[in-house]
XYZ file of C-alpha atoms in Angstrom:
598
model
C 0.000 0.000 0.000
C 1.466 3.258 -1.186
C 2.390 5.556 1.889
C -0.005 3.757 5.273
C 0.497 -3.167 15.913
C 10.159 -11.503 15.978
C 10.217 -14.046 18.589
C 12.133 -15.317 21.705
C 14.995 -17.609 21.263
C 15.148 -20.297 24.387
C 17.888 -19.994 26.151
C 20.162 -23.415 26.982
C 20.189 -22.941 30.407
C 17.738 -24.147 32.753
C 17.288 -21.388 35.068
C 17.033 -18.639 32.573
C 14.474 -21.052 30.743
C 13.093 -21.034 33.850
C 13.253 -16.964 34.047
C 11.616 -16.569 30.482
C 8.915 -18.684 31.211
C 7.643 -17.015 34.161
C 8.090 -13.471 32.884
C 6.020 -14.980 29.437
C 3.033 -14.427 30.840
C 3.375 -10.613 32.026
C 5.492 -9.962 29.076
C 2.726 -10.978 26.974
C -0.089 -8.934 28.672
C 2.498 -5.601 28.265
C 2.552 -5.993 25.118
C -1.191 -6.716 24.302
C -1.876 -3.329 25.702
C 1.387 -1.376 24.416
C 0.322 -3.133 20.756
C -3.394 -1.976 21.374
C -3.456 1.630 22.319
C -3.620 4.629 20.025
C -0.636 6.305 19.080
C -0.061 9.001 21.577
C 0.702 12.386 20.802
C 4.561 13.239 20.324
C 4.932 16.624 22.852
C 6.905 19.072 21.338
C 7.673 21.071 24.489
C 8.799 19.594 28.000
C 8.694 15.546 27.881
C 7.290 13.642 30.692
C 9.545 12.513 33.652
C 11.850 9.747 32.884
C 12.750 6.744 35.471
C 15.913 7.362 37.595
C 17.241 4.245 36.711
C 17.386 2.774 33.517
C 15.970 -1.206 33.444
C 18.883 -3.201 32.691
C 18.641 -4.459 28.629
C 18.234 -8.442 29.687
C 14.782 -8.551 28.928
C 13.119 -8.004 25.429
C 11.432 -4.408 26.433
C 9.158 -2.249 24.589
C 8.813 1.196 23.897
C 8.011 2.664 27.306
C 9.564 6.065 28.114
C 9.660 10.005 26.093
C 13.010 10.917 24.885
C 14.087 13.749 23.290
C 15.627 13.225 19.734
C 19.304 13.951 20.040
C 19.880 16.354 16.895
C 23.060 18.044 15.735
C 23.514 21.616 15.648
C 24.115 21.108 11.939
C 21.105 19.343 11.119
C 18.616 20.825 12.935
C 16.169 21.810 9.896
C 12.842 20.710 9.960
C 11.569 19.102 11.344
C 13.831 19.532 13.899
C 13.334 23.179 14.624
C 11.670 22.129 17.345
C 12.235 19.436 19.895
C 11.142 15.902 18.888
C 10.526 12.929 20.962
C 10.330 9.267 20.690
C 9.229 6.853 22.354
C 11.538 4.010 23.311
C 12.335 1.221 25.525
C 14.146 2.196 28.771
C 17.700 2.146 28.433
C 17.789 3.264 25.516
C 18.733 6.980 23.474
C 17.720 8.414 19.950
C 19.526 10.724 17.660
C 20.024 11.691 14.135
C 22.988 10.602 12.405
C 22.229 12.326 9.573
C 19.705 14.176 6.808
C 19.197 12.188 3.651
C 16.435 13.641 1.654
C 14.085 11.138 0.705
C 16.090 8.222 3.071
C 14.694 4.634 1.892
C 16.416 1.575 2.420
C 19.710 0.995 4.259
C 22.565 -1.302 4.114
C 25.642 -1.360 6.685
C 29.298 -1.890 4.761
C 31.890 -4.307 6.618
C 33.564 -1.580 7.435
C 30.906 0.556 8.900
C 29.806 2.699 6.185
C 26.396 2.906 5.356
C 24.446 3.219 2.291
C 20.835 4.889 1.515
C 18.852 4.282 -1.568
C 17.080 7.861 -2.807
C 14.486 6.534 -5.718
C 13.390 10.305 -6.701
C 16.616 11.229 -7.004
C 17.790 7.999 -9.019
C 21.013 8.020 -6.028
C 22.828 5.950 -3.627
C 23.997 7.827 -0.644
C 27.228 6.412 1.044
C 27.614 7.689 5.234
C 30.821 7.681 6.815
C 30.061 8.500 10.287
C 33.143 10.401 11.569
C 33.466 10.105 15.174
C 31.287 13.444 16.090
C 27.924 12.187 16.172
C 26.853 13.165 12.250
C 28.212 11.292 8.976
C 30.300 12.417 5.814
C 28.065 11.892 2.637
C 29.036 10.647 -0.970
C 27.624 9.680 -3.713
C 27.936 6.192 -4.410
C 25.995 5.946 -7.348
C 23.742 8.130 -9.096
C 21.596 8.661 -12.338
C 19.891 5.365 -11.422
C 16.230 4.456 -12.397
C 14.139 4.267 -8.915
C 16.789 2.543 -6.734
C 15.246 0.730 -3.749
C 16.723 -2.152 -1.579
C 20.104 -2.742 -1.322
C 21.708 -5.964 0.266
C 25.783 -7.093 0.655
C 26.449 -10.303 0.161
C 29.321 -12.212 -0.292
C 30.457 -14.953 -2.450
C 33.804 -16.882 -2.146
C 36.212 -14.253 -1.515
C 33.880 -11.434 -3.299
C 31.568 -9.200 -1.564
C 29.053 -7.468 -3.619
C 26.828 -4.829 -3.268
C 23.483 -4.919 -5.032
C 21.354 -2.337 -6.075
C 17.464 -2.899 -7.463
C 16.511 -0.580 -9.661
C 12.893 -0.370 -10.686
C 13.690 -1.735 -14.345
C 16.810 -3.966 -13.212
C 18.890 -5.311 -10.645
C 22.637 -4.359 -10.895
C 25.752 -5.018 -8.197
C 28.588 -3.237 -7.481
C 32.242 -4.779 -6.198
C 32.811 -3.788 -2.434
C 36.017 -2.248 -1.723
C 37.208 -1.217 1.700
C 36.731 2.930 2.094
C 35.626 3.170 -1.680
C 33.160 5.741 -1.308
C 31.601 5.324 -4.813
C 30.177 1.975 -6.346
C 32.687 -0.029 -8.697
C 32.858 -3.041 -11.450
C 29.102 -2.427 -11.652
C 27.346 -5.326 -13.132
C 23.543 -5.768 -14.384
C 22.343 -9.031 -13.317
C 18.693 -8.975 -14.217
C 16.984 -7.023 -16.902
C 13.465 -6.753 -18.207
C 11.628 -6.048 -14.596
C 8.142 -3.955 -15.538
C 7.975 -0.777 -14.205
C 6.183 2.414 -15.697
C 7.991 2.169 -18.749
C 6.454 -1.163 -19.415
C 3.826 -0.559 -22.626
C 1.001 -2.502 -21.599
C 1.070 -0.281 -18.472
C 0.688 2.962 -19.862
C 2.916 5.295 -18.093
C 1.383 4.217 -14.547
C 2.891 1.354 -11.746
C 1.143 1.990 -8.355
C 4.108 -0.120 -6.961
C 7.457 -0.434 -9.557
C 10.125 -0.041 -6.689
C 11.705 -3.243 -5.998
C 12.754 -5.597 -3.403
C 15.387 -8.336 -3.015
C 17.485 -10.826 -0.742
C 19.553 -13.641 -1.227
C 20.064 -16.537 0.560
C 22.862 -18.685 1.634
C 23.299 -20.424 -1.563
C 23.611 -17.314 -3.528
C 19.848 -17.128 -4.924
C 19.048 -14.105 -5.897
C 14.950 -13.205 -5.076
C 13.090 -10.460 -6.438
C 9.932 -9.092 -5.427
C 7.660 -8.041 -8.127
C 5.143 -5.941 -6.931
C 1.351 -5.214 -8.360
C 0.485 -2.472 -10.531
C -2.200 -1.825 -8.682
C -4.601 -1.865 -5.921
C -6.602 -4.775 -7.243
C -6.587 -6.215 -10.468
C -6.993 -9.557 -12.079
C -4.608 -8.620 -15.100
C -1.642 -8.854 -12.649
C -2.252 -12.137 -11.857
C -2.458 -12.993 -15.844
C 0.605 -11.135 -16.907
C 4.205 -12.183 -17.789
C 6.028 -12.151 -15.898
C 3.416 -12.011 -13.024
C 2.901 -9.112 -10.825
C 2.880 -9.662 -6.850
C 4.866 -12.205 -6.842
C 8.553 -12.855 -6.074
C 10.975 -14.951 -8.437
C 14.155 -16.487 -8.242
C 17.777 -15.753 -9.897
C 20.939 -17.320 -9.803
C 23.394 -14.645 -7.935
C 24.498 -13.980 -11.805
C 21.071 -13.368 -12.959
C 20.399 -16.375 -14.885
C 17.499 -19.175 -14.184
C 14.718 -17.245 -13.761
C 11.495 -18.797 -12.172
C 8.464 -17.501 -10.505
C 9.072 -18.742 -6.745
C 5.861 -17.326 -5.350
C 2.462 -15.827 -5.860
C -0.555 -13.459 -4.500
C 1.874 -11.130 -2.751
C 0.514 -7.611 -3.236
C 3.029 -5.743 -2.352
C 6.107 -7.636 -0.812
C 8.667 -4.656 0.336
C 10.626 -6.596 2.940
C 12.220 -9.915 1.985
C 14.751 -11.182 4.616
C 16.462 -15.008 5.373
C 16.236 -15.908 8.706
C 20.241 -15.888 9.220
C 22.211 -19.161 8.320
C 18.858 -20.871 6.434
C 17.368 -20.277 3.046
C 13.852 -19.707 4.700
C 12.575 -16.291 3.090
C 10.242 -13.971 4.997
C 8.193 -10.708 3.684
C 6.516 -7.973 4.932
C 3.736 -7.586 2.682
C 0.991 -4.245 2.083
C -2.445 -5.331 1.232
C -4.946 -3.680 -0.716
C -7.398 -0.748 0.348
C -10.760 -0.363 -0.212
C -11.906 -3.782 0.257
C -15.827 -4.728 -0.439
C -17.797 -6.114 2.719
C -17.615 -9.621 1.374
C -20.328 -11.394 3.696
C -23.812 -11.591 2.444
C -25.101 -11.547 5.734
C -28.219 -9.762 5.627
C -26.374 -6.265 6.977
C -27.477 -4.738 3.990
C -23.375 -4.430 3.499
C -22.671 -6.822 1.106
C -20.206 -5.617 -1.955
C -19.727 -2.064 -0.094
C -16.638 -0.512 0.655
C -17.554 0.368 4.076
C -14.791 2.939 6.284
C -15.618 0.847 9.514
C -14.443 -2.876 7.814
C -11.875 -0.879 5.542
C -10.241 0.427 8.183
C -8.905 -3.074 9.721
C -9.071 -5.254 6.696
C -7.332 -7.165 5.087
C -4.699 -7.261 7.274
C -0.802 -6.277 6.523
C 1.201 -9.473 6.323
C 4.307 -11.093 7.771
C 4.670 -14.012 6.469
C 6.656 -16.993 5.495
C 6.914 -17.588 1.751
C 7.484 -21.061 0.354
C 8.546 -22.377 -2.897
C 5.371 -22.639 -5.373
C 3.031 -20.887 -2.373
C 0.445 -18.758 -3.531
C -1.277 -16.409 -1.308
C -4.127 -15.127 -2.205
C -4.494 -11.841 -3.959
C -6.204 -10.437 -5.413
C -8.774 -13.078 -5.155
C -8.470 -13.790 -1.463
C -7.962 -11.624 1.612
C -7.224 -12.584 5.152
C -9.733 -12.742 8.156
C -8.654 -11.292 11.393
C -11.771 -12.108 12.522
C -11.893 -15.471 13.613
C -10.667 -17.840 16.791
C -6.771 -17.358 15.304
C -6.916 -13.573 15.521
C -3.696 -12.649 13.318
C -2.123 -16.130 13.249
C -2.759 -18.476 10.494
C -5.634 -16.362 8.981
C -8.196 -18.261 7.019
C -9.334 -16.404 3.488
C -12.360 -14.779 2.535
C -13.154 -14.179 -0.947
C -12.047 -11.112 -2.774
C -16.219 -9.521 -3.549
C -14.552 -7.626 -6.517
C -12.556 -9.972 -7.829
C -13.864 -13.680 -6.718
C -17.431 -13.105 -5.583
C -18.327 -16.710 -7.182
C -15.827 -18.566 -5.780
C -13.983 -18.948 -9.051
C -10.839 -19.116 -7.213
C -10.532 -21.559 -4.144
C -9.583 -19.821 -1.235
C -8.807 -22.822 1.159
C -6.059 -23.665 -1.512
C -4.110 -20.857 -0.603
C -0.794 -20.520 1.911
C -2.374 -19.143 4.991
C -0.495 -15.842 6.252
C 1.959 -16.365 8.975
C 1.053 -13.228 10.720
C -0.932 -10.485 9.905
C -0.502 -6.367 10.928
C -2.862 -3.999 11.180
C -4.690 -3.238 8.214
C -2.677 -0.401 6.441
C 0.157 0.357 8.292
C 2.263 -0.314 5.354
C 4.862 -2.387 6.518
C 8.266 -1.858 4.733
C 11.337 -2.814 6.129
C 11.924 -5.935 7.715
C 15.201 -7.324 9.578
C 16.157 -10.094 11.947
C 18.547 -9.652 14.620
C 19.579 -12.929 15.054
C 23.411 -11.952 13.801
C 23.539 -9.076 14.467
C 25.284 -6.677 17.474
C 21.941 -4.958 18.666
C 21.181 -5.215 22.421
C 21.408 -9.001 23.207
C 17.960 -8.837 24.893
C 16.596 -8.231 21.354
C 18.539 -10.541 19.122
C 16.161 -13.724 18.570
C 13.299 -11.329 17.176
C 12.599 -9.572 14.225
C 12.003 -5.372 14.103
C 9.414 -3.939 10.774
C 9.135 -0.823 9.765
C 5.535 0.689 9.720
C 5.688 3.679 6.931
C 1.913 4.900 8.192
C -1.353 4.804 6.703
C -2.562 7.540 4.173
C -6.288 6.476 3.782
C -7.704 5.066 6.922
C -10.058 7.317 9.067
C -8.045 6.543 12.058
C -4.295 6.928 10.995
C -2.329 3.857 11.764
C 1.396 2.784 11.999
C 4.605 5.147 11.700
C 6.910 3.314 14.355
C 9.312 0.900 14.238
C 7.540 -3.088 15.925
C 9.444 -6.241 17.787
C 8.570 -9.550 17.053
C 10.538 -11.996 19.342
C 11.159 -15.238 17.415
C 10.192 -18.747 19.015
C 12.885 -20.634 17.773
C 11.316 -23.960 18.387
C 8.292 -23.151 15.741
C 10.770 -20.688 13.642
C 7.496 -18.064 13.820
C 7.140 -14.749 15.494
C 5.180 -14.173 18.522
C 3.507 -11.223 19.452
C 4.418 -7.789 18.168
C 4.685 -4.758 19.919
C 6.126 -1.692 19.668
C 9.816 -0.517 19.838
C 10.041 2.929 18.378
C 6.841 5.414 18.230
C 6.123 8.876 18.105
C 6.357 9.859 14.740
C 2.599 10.531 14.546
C 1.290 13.396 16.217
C -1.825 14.777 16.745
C -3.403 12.921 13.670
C -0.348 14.025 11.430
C 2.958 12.709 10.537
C 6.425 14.723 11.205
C 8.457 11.385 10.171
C 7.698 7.853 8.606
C 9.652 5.278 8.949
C 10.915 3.140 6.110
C 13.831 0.545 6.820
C 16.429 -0.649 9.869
C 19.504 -1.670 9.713
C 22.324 -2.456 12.437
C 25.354 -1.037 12.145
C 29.162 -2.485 13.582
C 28.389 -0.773 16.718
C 25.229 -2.392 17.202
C 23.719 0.778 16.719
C 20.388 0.476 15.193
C 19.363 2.449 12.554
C 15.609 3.992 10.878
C 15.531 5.976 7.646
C 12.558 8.101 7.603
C 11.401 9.308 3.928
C 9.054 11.826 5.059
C 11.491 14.078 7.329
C 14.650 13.044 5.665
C 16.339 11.464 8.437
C 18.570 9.000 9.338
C 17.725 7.967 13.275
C 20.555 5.843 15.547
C 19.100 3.930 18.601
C 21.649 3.052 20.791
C 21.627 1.477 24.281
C 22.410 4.221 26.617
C 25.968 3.402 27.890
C 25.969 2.255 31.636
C 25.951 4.928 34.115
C 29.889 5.672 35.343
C 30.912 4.907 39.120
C 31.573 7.676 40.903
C 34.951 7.573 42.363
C 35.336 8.423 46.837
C 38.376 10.150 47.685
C 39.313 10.469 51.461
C 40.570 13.120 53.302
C 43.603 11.525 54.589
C 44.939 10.927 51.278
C 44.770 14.435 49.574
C 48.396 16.240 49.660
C 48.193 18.510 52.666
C 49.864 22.290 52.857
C 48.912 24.031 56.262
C 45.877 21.629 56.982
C 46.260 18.041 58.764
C 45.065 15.149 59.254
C 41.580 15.386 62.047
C 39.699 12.530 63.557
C 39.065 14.505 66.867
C 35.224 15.487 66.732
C 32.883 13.796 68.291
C 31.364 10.555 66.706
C 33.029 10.786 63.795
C 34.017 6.996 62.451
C 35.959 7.807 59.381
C 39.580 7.651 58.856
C 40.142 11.305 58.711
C 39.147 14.179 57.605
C 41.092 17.723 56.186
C 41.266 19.991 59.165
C 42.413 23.643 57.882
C 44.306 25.196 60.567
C 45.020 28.749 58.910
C 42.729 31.332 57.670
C 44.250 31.852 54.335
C 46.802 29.480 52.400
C 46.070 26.019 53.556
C 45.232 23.622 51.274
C 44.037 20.191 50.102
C 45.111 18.672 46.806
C 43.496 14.950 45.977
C 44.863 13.089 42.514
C 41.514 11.780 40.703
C 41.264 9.660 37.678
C 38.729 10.109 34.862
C 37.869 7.401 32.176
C 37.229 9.980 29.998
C 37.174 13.994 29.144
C 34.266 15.641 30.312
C 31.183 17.470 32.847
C 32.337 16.372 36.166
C 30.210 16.886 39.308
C 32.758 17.343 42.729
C 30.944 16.693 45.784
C 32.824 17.443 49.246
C 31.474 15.735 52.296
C 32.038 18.619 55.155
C 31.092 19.601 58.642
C 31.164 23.100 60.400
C 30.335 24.029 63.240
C 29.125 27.628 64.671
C 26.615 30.250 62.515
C 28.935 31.206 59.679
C 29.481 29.376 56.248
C 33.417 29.025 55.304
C 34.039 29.242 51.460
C 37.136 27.420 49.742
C 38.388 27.975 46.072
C 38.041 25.354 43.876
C 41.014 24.588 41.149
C 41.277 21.592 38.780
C 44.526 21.459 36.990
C 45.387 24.666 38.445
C 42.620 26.515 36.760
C 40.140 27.909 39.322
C 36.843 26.971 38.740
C 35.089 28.189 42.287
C 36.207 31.595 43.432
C 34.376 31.315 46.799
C 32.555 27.751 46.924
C 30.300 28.254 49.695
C 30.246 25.891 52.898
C 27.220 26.722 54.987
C 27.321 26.196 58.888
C 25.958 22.334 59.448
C 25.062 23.085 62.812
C 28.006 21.385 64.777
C 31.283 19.640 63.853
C 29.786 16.654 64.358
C 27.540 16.926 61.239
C 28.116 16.226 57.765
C 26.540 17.633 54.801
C 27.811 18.037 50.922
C 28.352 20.729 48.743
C 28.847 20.400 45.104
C 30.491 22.248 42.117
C 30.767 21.446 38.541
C 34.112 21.115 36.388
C 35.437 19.836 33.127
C 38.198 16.754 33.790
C 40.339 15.522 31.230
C 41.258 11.699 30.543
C 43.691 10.349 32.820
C 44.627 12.145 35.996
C 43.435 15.300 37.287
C 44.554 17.384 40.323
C 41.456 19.223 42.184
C 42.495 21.575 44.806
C 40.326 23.431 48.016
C 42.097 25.980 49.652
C 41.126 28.762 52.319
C 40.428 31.849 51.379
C 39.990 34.183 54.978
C 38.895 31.599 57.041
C 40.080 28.347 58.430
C 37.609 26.466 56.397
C 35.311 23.350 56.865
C 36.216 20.220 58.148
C 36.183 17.651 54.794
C 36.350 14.102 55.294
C 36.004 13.700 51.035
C 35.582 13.959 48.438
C 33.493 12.407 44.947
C 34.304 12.809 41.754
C 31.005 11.531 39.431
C 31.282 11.967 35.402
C 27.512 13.738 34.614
C-alpha cells in the first residue's frame, strides 16, 4: 500500500528457561496493551519525567519512556526546529545521524559505512560516520532508475553490493573505504515498471525488493500495478509475486504468488527460509452476504482493519491469495494463520478456491504499510533483542483513524521458527493525527547501533543502548596532599579515617589526585562539617585553573555533622589534580571527596 500493531529464542540454560517462562506471561499482557493503544501524541515542548534508573537491557522491552531526539547543531532543519521525541524502551537513546532527503532503504558496509537508496533522485547515498555524532556523505551511485533495496552479500572471496533498480537489478564490487560503487554489473533485466507498454505510463508499486540466501539465490519481489486487479495475476512475468535468480542473474522462475506488495524480503540468518513484509490492498468490499445490507460495499468501519498487513513466510510454489483472497482477522486465530475470505470484486463466485491458498503467517494492522523488515539474530543490537525480528511501519494515508509510523518487535520462538507477538519498539512519529516522520527501513550497524531511515522528514535515526551509568569515584581526606591543613579525627562521633582539618585562615590547602575514564562534565561533591553560625568558602582549582572563586560551605550546625556541597568542572582523561584551599577563614572540616562523570 502506497504511503499507510520476531520471537524469543530459548535460552540453553535451565534457570534462565526457567526466568523466560515465568516473565512470558506478564510480558505478553504488556505488550497486548502497548500493541493496542492509540498512538499518543509526540509533545513538542517539555517531555514527561523519565525513570531514575534505567531497566537493565536483559529482557526483550518495549517502547516505554519520552526521549528527546538527540539532533546536531548542523542538522537541525525541519523538522527539527523544534524538539522531537520518541518513544523508546528504557535504556535506551535516539539521535540523528544524519539528513538524507528522501532516506529509503539501508545497508551497513563491513567496514561501517552505510548506504541509503534515494528513488526520486535515481542516487545511492554512502555515510561515513566520523566520530562526532553526524556522517560524511558521498555519492555512491547516481543517475539510477528508482533505486530501492540494497543488500551485501558475499560470495567466495567477493563481496558485492546490489542495487534494485525499478527496471533492473545491478551489483557493485565492495572495496574497503571506496566511497563510490565499482565493477558495476547488471544481473537482471526486463523487470516492468512504468515504462512497461502494456502499463501505460502508470505502476502503483514499480520499486523493488530483493534478498539472497545462503546459496547465492538471488529473489526479487515483483510488486502489483495496482490496488486490485486480475490482469496482474495474468501477466508475464506475473505481478505480486517474487521470483528467483541465480546470484548472476540467470534461471529465472516464478518462486511465489498473490503477494501484493512484498517490500521486505529477509532469510532468517544461516537458512534459506525467506520472509516478507507484505501491504495489502485498500478499499476492500464487505464480502459477507449476511443480511447487513453491506454486502459488496466498501464500508470505512471494515476498511479500516481489513485485510490485514502481512508477515509471512513464503514457500517455494506458495500462492497467497491476492487479489482473489484476503485474510480474516476475525476469527478464533486472531492474526495467526488467517483463514481467506473471498475477494467480492474480484472472486465473488468462488472462481478461485480460497482454502487452496498458503495461509499468512502473521498479519498487521490493516494499512500500516509495513516496509522494512530485519532479523537480529546476527547481528550486534542489544542481546535482549537478538532472537526477534524489528518492521518498519511507513503509516497509513487512507484510513479514518491513521495507523502505523513506528518501528515493531517480534521476538522469534525458535522452536516453531514463527514470530510471537508484536509490539512496539520505536513510536512517536505521529502526532496529533499528522505525521512529522515515517519510517521506512532498519539496519544495524558495527556498533550495534540500530538504525531507521525516515522518507518523510529526511532522516537517518541511531538507537543506541544508553551506555551504563559511570561509578563515581570516593576520595578520602587523609589521602589528599596537605599544605597548612592536617590530618583530624578529633570530633565527636566521627568513624571515618580522617578528615582535612584547615588550621590557617588563608593558604592552607588540600590537593586529591583523581582519575577520569574519559574527558568531560564532572560533578565534585565534598562531604564537610562546620560548626558555629557562619558558612566558610574554599576555592576550587582543577589542573590549576580555578573553577570556584568562593565555593560556599554553609554552617551544618556542629562539627559533628556532615553535609555536601557540590560544584561542577570539566576533567580531562587520565589524571586530574582538584584543589580546596582557604580563602579568609580556616575552612570546613572535609572528610572527602566524589568525583562523578555527569
Amino acid at each position: 500500500m502506497d504511503p499507510r500493531c520476531r520471537s524469543w529464542r530459548p535460552p540453553r540454560s535451565r534457570a534462565p528457561l526457567l526466568l523466560g517462562l515465568l516473565l512470558a506471561p506478564l510480558t505478553g499482557v504488556l505488550v497486548l496493551i502497548v500493541g493496542c493503544r492509540d498512538d499518543p501524541v509526540a509533545p513538542t515542548g517539555s517531555p514527561p519525567p523519565r525513570p531514575a534508573v534505567a531497566a537493565a537491557l536483559d529482557v526483550a522491552a518495549p517502547a516505554s519512556i519520552s526521549a528527546r531526539v538527540q539532533v546536531p547543531a548542523s542538522l537541525r532543519t525541519g523538522p527539527f526546529t523544534v524538539a522531537r521525541y520518541l518513544t523508546i524502551p528504557s535504556g535506551f537513546t535516539v539521535s540523528v545521524l544524519a539528513r538524507v532527503s528522501g532516506a529509503r532503504f539501508m545497508a551497513v558496509l563491513p567496514n561501517n559505512d552505510v548506504l541509503v537508496s534515494q528513488p526520486n533522485a535515481g542516487r545511492i547515498t554512502l555515510l561515513r560516520p566520523n566520530g562526532t555524532g553526524t556522517a560524511a556523505a558521498y555519492t555512491f551511485a547516481s543517475g539510477l532508475r528508482k533505486p530501492h533495496d540494497i543488500v551485501v552479500h558475499a560470495i567466495g572471496s567477493t563481496t558485492y553490493i546490489y542495487v534494485a533498480e525499478s527496471h533492473q537489478i545491478a551489483r557493485y564490487v565492495y572495496t574497503t573505504g571506496a566511497t563510490a560503487g565499482a565493477g558495476r554489473q547488471v544481473v537482471v533485466t526486463g523487470l516492468p515498471d512504468a515504462s512497461t507498454p502494456e502499463l501505460g505510463g502508470s505502476y502503483g508499486h514499480q520499486l523493488k525488493n530483493i534478498a539472497l540466501d545462503e546459496s547465492d539465490r538471488l529473489y526479487v519481489s515483483v510488486a502489483s500495478s495496482c490496488n486490485a486487479c486480475a490482469s496482474d495475476a495474468a501477466a508475464n512475468p506475473v505481478r505480486g509475486a517474487i521470483y528467483q535468480y541465480s546470484a548472476t542473474g540467470g534461471g529465472r522462475r516464478l518462486f511465489a504468488r498473490g503477494l501484493r506488495n512484498a517490500e521486505g524480503l529477509a532469510m532468517i540468518p544461516g537458512t534459506n527460509t525467506l520472509w516478507a513484509v507484505v501491504n495489502n490492498r485498500d478499499n476492500i468490499a464487505y464480502p459477507f452476504d449476511d443480511g447487513s445490507g453491506q454486502y459488496g460495499r466498501v464500508i470505512s468501519s471494515y476498511v479500516d482493519n481489513h485485510p490485514p498487513e502481512e508477515f509471512t513466510r513464503v514457500r517455494d510454489g506458495g500462492n497467497y491469495g491476492w487479489p482473489f483472497c484476503n485474510p480474516n482477522p476475525n476469527t478464533a486465530s486472531g492474526t495467526v494463520d488467517m483463514p481467506f475470505d473471498r475477494d467480492y470484486q474480484l472472486n465473488r463466485t468462488g472462481s478461485r478456491n480460497c482454502t487452496t491458498m498458503d495461509r499468512i503467517s502473521k498479519g498487521i494492522q490493516a494499512h500500516s504499510a509495513p516496509l522494512g523488515l530485519l532479523f537480529l539474530q546476527n547481528t550486534r543490537f542489544a542481546t535482549a533483542y537478538r532472537n526477534g525480528a524489528v518492521v518498519a511501519l511507513h503509516g497509513s494515508w487512507n484510513r479514518t483513524t491513521r495507523t502505523g509510523a513506528k518501528v515493531v518487535y517480534f521476538p522469534w520462538n525458535a522452536a516453531s521458527q514463527r514470530p510471537g507477538t508484536q509490539m512496539d519498539l520505536v513510536r512517536g512519529w505521529l502526532s496529533g493525527g499528522s505525521y512529522w516522520g515515517r519510517p521506512v527501513d532498519v539496519a544495524v550497524d558495527r556498533a550495534g547501533a540500530m538504525l531507521i531511515s525516515d522518507d518523510h522528514s529526511g532522516t537517518i535515526y541511531k538507537l543506541s543502548a544508553a551506555p551504563a551509568a559511570a561509578a563515581s569515584a570516593t576520595y578520602e581526606g587523609e589521602r589528599a596532599r596537605l599544605v597548612g591543613a592536617r590530618v583530624g579525627t578529633d570530633v565527636a562521633g566521627y568513624t571515618g579515617t580522617g578528615f582535612v582539618d584547615y588550621v590557617n585562615p588563608t593558604g592552607d590547602y588540600a590537593e586529591w589526585t583523581v582519575t577520569a575514564a574519559a574527558a568531560g562534565s564532572h560533578t565534585l561533591t565534598f562531604r564537610y562539617g562546620l560548626g558555629g553560625t557562619a558558612g566558610r568558602p574554599l576555592e576550587i582549582a582543577v589542573n590549576g585553573a580555578q573553577v570556584a572563586a568562593h565555593l560556599a560551605f554553609p554552617p551544618t550546625g556542629s562539627w559533628s555533622t556532615w553535609r555536601t556541597v557540590s560544584v561542577t568542572a570539566s576533567l580531562r582523561a587520565g589524571t586530574n589534580t582538584v584543589r580546596a584551599r582557604a580563602t579568609g577563614s580556616s575552612g570546613p572540616n572535609v572528610d572527602n571527596l566524589v568525583v562523578k562523570p555527569m
